CSV table of C-alpha atoms and ligand atoms in Angstrom, one decimal:
chain,number,residue,atom,x,y,z
A,857,MET,CA,39.0,86.3,13.5
A,858,PRO,CA,37.0,83.2,13.0
A,859,ARG,CA,34.7,83.0,10.1
A,860,SER,CA,32.7,80.6,11.8
A,861,ALA,CA,28.9,80.4,10.3
A,862,GLN,CA,27.5,79.8,13.5
A,863,GLN,CA,27.5,82.0,16.7
A,864,THR,CA,29.7,80.8,19.5
A,865,THR,CA,29.8,81.2,23.2
A,866,LEU,CA,32.1,79.7,25.7
A,867,ALA,CA,32.2,75.9,26.7
A,868,ARG,CA,32.3,76.0,30.5
A,869,PRO,CA,32.5,79.0,33.4
A,870,VAL,CA,35.9,80.2,34.3
A,871,ILE,CA,37.4,82.7,36.9
A,872,GLU,CA,40.3,85.2,37.2
A,873,GLU,CA,41.0,87.0,40.3
A,874,GLY,CA,43.4,90.2,40.8
A,875,ILE,CA,43.1,93.8,41.6
A,876,GLY,CA,41.5,96.8,40.0
A,877,LEU,CA,44.6,99.3,38.2
A,878,HIS,CA,42.9,102.5,39.0
A,879,THR,CA,41.2,101.7,42.6
A,880,GLY,CA,44.0,99.1,43.6
A,881,SER,CA,40.8,96.9,45.0
A,882,PRO,CA,40.5,93.3,44.8
A,883,ALA,CA,38.6,92.1,41.7
A,884,ALA,CA,37.3,89.1,40.2
A,885,VAL,CA,35.8,88.1,37.0
A,886,THR,CA,33.7,85.0,36.0
A,887,LEU,CA,32.8,84.2,32.5
A,888,THR,CA,30.2,82.1,31.9
A,889,PRO,CA,28.4,81.0,28.5
A,890,ALA,CA,25.2,82.5,27.2
A,891,GLU,CA,22.6,82.1,24.9
A,892,ALA,CA,22.5,83.2,20.9
A,893,ASP,CA,22.0,86.6,20.2
A,894,SER,CA,22.5,87.7,23.9
A,895,GLY,CA,25.8,89.1,23.2
A,896,ILE,CA,28.6,90.1,25.9
A,897,VAL,CA,26.6,91.3,29.1
A,898,ILE,CA,28.5,92.4,32.2
A,899,ALA,CA,27.0,91.8,35.8
A,900,VAL,CA,27.8,93.4,39.0
A,901,GLU,CA,27.3,92.0,42.5
A,902,SER,CA,24.4,94.2,43.3
A,903,GLY,CA,22.6,92.7,40.4
A,904,GLY,CA,22.9,95.3,37.6
A,905,GLU,CA,23.6,94.4,34.3
A,906,ILE,CA,25.2,96.1,31.2
A,907,PRO,CA,25.2,95.0,27.7
A,908,ALA,CA,28.8,95.5,26.5
A,909,HIS,CA,27.6,98.3,23.8
A,910,ALA,CA,28.9,101.8,23.0
A,911,ASP,CA,25.6,103.4,24.0
A,912,TRP,CA,26.5,102.3,27.9
A,913,VAL,CA,29.8,104.2,27.9
A,914,VAL,CA,29.7,106.9,30.5
A,915,SER,CA,33.7,107.9,30.5
A,916,THR,CA,36.7,107.2,28.5
A,917,GLU,CA,39.1,108.8,30.8
A,918,ARG,CA,42.1,106.8,30.9
A,919,ALA,CA,39.7,103.6,30.7
A,920,THR,CA,36.5,102.9,29.1
A,921,VAL,CA,33.9,102.8,31.6
A,922,LEU,CA,30.2,101.4,31.3
A,923,ALA,CA,27.3,102.3,33.4
A,924,GLY,CA,23.8,101.7,33.6
A,925,ASN,CA,21.0,99.5,35.2
A,926,GLY,CA,22.3,100.0,38.7
A,927,ALA,CA,25.9,99.0,37.5
A,928,GLU,CA,29.3,100.7,36.7
A,929,VAL,CA,32.1,99.0,35.3
A,930,ARG,CA,36.0,100.0,34.5
A,931,GLY,CA,38.4,99.0,32.5
A,932,VAL,CA,36.6,96.6,30.3
A,933,GLU,CA,38.4,97.2,27.3
A,934,HIS,CA,41.2,94.1,27.2
A,935,LEU,CA,38.7,91.6,28.3
A,936,LEU,CA,36.3,93.0,25.5
A,937,ALA,CA,39.0,92.9,23.1
A,938,ALA,CA,40.0,89.1,23.9
A,939,LEU,CA,36.5,87.8,23.7
A,940,TRP,CA,35.9,89.8,20.4
A,941,ALA,CA,39.2,88.8,18.9
A,942,MET,CA,39.0,85.2,20.1
A,943,GLY,CA,35.6,84.7,18.4
A,944,VAL,CA,33.3,84.7,21.6
A,945,ASP,CA,30.0,86.0,20.7
A,946,ASN,CA,28.0,85.5,23.7
A,947,ALA,CA,29.1,85.4,27.3
A,948,ARG,CA,28.1,87.1,30.7
A,949,VAL,CA,31.0,88.4,32.5
A,950,VAL,CA,30.1,88.4,36.4
A,951,LEU,CA,32.3,91.1,38.1
A,952,ARG,CA,33.1,91.2,42.1
A,953,GLY,CA,34.4,94.6,43.1
A,954,PRO,CA,34.5,97.9,41.3
A,955,GLU,CA,36.7,97.3,37.9
A,956,VAL,CA,38.0,94.3,35.9
A,957,PRO,CA,41.2,92.9,37.3
A,958,ALA,CA,44.2,94.8,35.7
A,959,CYS,CA,46.2,91.4,35.8
A,960,ASP,CA,49.5,92.2,33.7
A,961,GLY,CA,48.2,95.2,32.3
A,962,SER,CA,47.8,93.2,29.1
A,963,ALA,CA,44.7,91.1,27.5
A,964,ARG,CA,47.0,87.8,27.5
A,965,PRO,CA,45.7,86.4,30.9
A,966,TRP,CA,41.8,86.8,29.2
A,967,VAL,CA,43.0,85.3,26.2
A,968,ASP,CA,44.6,82.2,28.2
A,969,LEU,CA,41.3,82.3,30.4
A,970,ILE,CA,39.1,82.1,27.1
A,971,LYS,CA,41.2,79.3,25.9
A,972,ARG,CA,40.5,77.5,29.3
A,973,ALA,CA,36.9,77.7,29.0
A,974,GLY,CA,37.0,76.5,25.3
A,975,ARG,CA,34.5,77.7,22.8
A,976,ARG,CA,31.1,76.1,21.8
A,977,ARG,CA,29.1,76.6,18.7
A,978,LEU,CA,25.5,77.6,19.1
A,979,ALA,CA,22.6,76.5,16.6
A,980,THR,CA,21.9,80.5,15.3
A,981,PRO,CA,24.0,82.0,12.4
A,982,ARG,CA,26.4,84.6,12.9
A,983,THR,CA,26.1,87.9,11.1
A,984,LEU,CA,29.1,89.8,9.7
A,985,TYR,CA,28.6,93.2,8.6
A,986,ARG,CA,30.2,94.4,5.5
A,987,ILE,CA,31.2,97.9,5.4
A,988,ALA,CA,30.3,99.2,2.2
A,989,GLU,CA,31.1,102.8,2.7
A,990,PRO,CA,33.7,104.7,4.6
A,991,ILE,CA,32.8,105.8,8.2
A,992,TRP,CA,35.4,108.0,10.1
A,993,VAL,CA,35.6,110.2,13.1
A,994,GLU,CA,37.8,112.6,14.7
A,995,SER,CA,38.7,113.9,18.3
A,996,ASN,CA,41.2,116.6,19.4
A,997,GLY,CA,43.8,115.7,16.6
A,998,SER,CA,43.1,111.9,16.3
A,999,TRP,CA,41.1,110.3,13.7
A,1000,ALA,CA,40.0,106.8,12.9
A,1001,ALA,CA,38.3,105.3,10.0
A,1002,VAL,CA,36.7,102.0,8.6
A,1003,LEU,CA,36.9,101.6,4.7
A,1004,PRO,CA,35.3,98.8,2.7
A,1005,ASP,CA,38.0,95.7,2.7
A,1006,GLU,CA,37.4,91.9,2.4
A,1007,ARG,CA,38.6,91.1,5.6
A,1008,LEU,CA,39.4,92.6,9.0
A,1009,ASN,CA,42.5,94.7,8.7
A,1010,LEU,CA,44.0,97.2,11.3
A,1011,GLY,CA,46.3,99.9,10.8
A,1012,VAL,CA,47.6,102.0,13.9
A,1013,ALA,CA,50.1,105.0,14.0
A,1014,VAL,CA,51.1,106.7,17.4
A,1015,ASP,CA,53.1,109.4,17.9
A,1016,TYR,CA,54.6,110.7,21.3
A,1017,PRO,CA,57.2,113.6,20.6
A,1018,GLY,CA,59.9,114.0,23.3
A,1019,SER,CA,59.5,110.4,24.7
A,1020,ALA,CA,61.5,106.9,24.1
A,1021,ALA,CA,58.4,105.8,22.1
A,1022,GLY,CA,58.5,108.3,19.6
A,1023,ALA,CA,56.5,107.5,16.4
A,1024,GLN,CA,55.3,104.0,15.9
A,1025,ALA,CA,53.1,102.1,13.5
A,1026,LEU,CA,51.3,98.9,13.4
A,1027,TRP,CA,49.6,97.2,10.2
A,1028,MET,CA,48.1,93.9,10.3
A,1029,SER,CA,45.1,91.4,9.4
A,1030,LEU,CA,43.4,90.5,12.7
A,1031,THR,CA,42.9,86.6,13.3
A,1032,GLY,CA,42.2,85.1,16.8
A,1033,ALA,CA,45.8,83.7,16.4
A,1034,ARG,CA,47.6,87.0,15.7
A,1035,PHE,CA,45.6,88.8,18.5
A,1036,ALA,CA,46.9,86.4,20.8
A,1037,ALA,CA,50.5,86.4,19.9
A,1038,GLU,CA,51.1,89.8,18.8
A,1039,LEU,CA,48.6,92.3,20.5
A,1040,ALA,CA,47.2,90.6,23.4
A,1041,PRO,CA,50.5,90.7,25.3
A,1042,ALA,CA,51.1,94.4,24.9
A,1043,ARG,CA,50.8,96.0,28.5
A,1044,THR,CA,49.4,99.2,29.5
A,1045,PHE,CA,51.8,102.3,29.9
A,1046,CYS,CA,51.6,105.6,30.8
A,1047,LEU,CA,54.0,108.6,30.0
A,1048,GLU,CA,56.0,109.9,33.0
A,1049,ARG,CA,54.3,113.1,33.3
A,1050,GLU,CA,50.9,111.5,33.4
A,1051,TYR,CA,52.2,109.0,35.6
A,1052,GLN,CA,52.9,111.7,38.1
A,1053,ALA,CA,49.6,113.9,37.5
A,1054,LEU,CA,47.9,110.1,38.1
A,1055,LEU,CA,49.4,109.5,41.2
A,1056,ALA,CA,48.4,112.8,42.3
A,1057,SER,CA,44.7,112.4,41.2
A,1058,GLY,CA,44.3,109.3,43.2
A,1059,LEU,CA,43.9,106.8,40.0
A,1060,ALA,CA,46.2,104.2,39.2
A,1061,LYS,CA,46.4,102.9,42.8
A,1062,GLY,CA,46.7,99.1,41.9
A,1063,GLY,CA,49.2,100.2,39.1
A,1064,SER,CA,52.8,98.9,39.4
A,1065,ALA,CA,55.7,97.3,37.6
A,1066,ASP,CA,53.7,94.2,37.7
A,1067,ASN,CA,50.8,95.5,35.4
A,1068,ALA,CA,51.9,98.6,33.5
A,1069,PHE,CA,55.1,100.5,32.4
A,1070,VAL,CA,56.2,103.9,32.3
A,1071,VAL,CA,57.5,105.8,29.0
A,1072,ARG,CA,60.4,108.1,30.0
A,1073,PRO,CA,62.1,110.4,27.5
A,1074,ASP,CA,65.2,108.3,27.4
A,1075,GLY,CA,63.9,105.2,28.1
A,1076,TYR,CA,61.3,102.8,29.6
A,1077,SER,CA,60.7,101.8,33.3
A,1078,GLY,CA,61.4,97.8,32.8
A,1079,GLU,CA,62.0,95.5,30.0
A,1080,LEU,CA,59.5,95.6,26.8
A,1081,ARG,CA,58.0,92.5,25.8
A,1082,PHE,CA,57.8,94.1,22.0
A,1083,PRO,CA,60.1,96.9,20.8
A,1084,ASP,CA,56.9,98.7,19.8
A,1085,GLU,CA,54.9,97.5,22.6
A,1086,VAL,CA,53.1,101.0,22.6
A,1087,VAL,CA,51.4,101.0,19.5
A,1088,ARG,CA,50.5,97.4,19.9
A,1089,HIS,CA,48.9,98.3,23.3
A,1090,LYS,CA,46.8,101.0,21.7
A,1091,ALA,CA,45.7,98.5,19.1
A,1092,LEU,CA,44.9,96.3,21.5
A,1093,ASP,CA,42.5,99.2,23.3
A,1094,LEU,CA,41.0,99.8,19.9
A,1095,VAL,CA,40.1,96.3,19.2
A,1096,GLY,CA,38.4,96.2,22.8
A,1097,ASP,CA,36.8,99.7,22.0
A,1098,LEU,CA,35.6,98.6,18.8
A,1099,ALA,CA,34.0,95.3,20.3
A,1100,LEU,CA,31.4,97.6,22.0
A,1101,CYS,CA,29.7,98.1,18.4
A,1102,GLY,CA,28.3,95.0,19.5
A,1103,PHE,CA,28.5,92.9,16.2
A,1104,ARG,CA,31.3,91.5,13.9
A,1105,PHE,CA,32.1,93.2,10.7
A,1106,ILE,CA,34.8,93.1,8.1
A,1107,GLY,CA,36.8,96.3,7.0
A,1108,GLN,CA,40.0,98.3,7.1
A,1109,VAL,CA,40.3,100.0,10.3
A,1110,ILE,CA,42.9,102.8,10.5
A,1111,ALA,CA,43.3,105.1,13.6
A,1112,VAL,CA,45.7,107.7,13.9
A,1113,ARG,CA,46.5,108.7,17.6
A,1114,PRO,CA,43.9,106.6,18.8
A,1115,SER,CA,42.4,107.5,22.5
A,1116,HIS,CA,39.6,105.6,24.3
A,1117,ARG,CA,37.2,108.6,23.3
A,1118,LEU,CA,38.0,108.1,19.7
A,1119,ASN,CA,37.7,104.4,19.6
A,1120,VAL,CA,34.3,104.7,21.5
A,1121,ARG,CA,33.1,107.2,18.9
A,1122,LEU,CA,34.0,104.8,15.9
A,1123,ALA,CA,32.2,102.1,17.7
A,1124,SER,CA,29.3,104.2,17.9
A,1125,ALA,CA,29.3,105.3,14.5
A,1126,LEU,CA,29.4,101.6,13.3
A,1127,ARG,CA,26.5,101.3,15.4
A,1128,GLU,CA,24.5,104.0,13.8
A,1129,ARG,CA,25.6,103.2,10.5
A,1130,ARG,CA,24.4,99.6,10.8
A,1131,SER,CA,20.9,100.2,12.2
A,1132,ALA,CA,20.5,103.0,9.6
A,1133,GLY,CA,21.0,100.2,7.0
A,1134,LEU,CA,18.8,97.8,8.8
A,1135,ARG,CA,16.1,100.5,8.7
A,1136,LYS,CA,16.2,101.0,4.8
B,2233,LIG,ZN1,44.8,99.2,27.5
């Protein structure tokens, strides 16, 4: 995570096109530079705009969905993870179509897009929130915490008994370079039994071997990018959802069996803790 003392934005506008994972509809994203203190704002074709904050999350079912101001966007977490981890503080995300393009199911295309845009420093200082006391949340046998630490570290553990993935854990110091190399390429996955249910419910219409893999009891639907791609993708989703706190912080993040619901709860708890501190 860049420790620059100044806020950043993108150096120039860039565009990525594809189809949405859940709807299968054509979708495109344009990333454009934005001024200091504007944060990440998502704009849709109809003219509505949503700040990328946990306060605007309306659903965490399979993907993180933001809605308000006449706009709704689905599946923003991989893009938000890339912007946050690659040190982009301010950007305008202009979306065409009902959801963010799935691309290859990972955050790698977003990392490449951000690299293509380049980063520009702004004159305004960046504030880095230092976690002073532990913050934790729970949800259905999952829990996540942020503990005081000198840098941003990430620990994630998952367990899928009865599947090829089994139990996996990951522990890393989160920098832009490590995110780009070790988390961003990890693709979306689902368990075999979930996959059938998803098809039946009409979701995952855009899902294919090009943007997701299936975890079976005895193996995977295709070749993996990492032997522990499952936990790496969960860590990627965690970073994207935590970006919804809307600021930068340093601390030790630990998540056991994370889900979008749990991650967004932690982002909300971070927002509450910080605003309570600012009121003192
Ligand atoms: Zn994901």
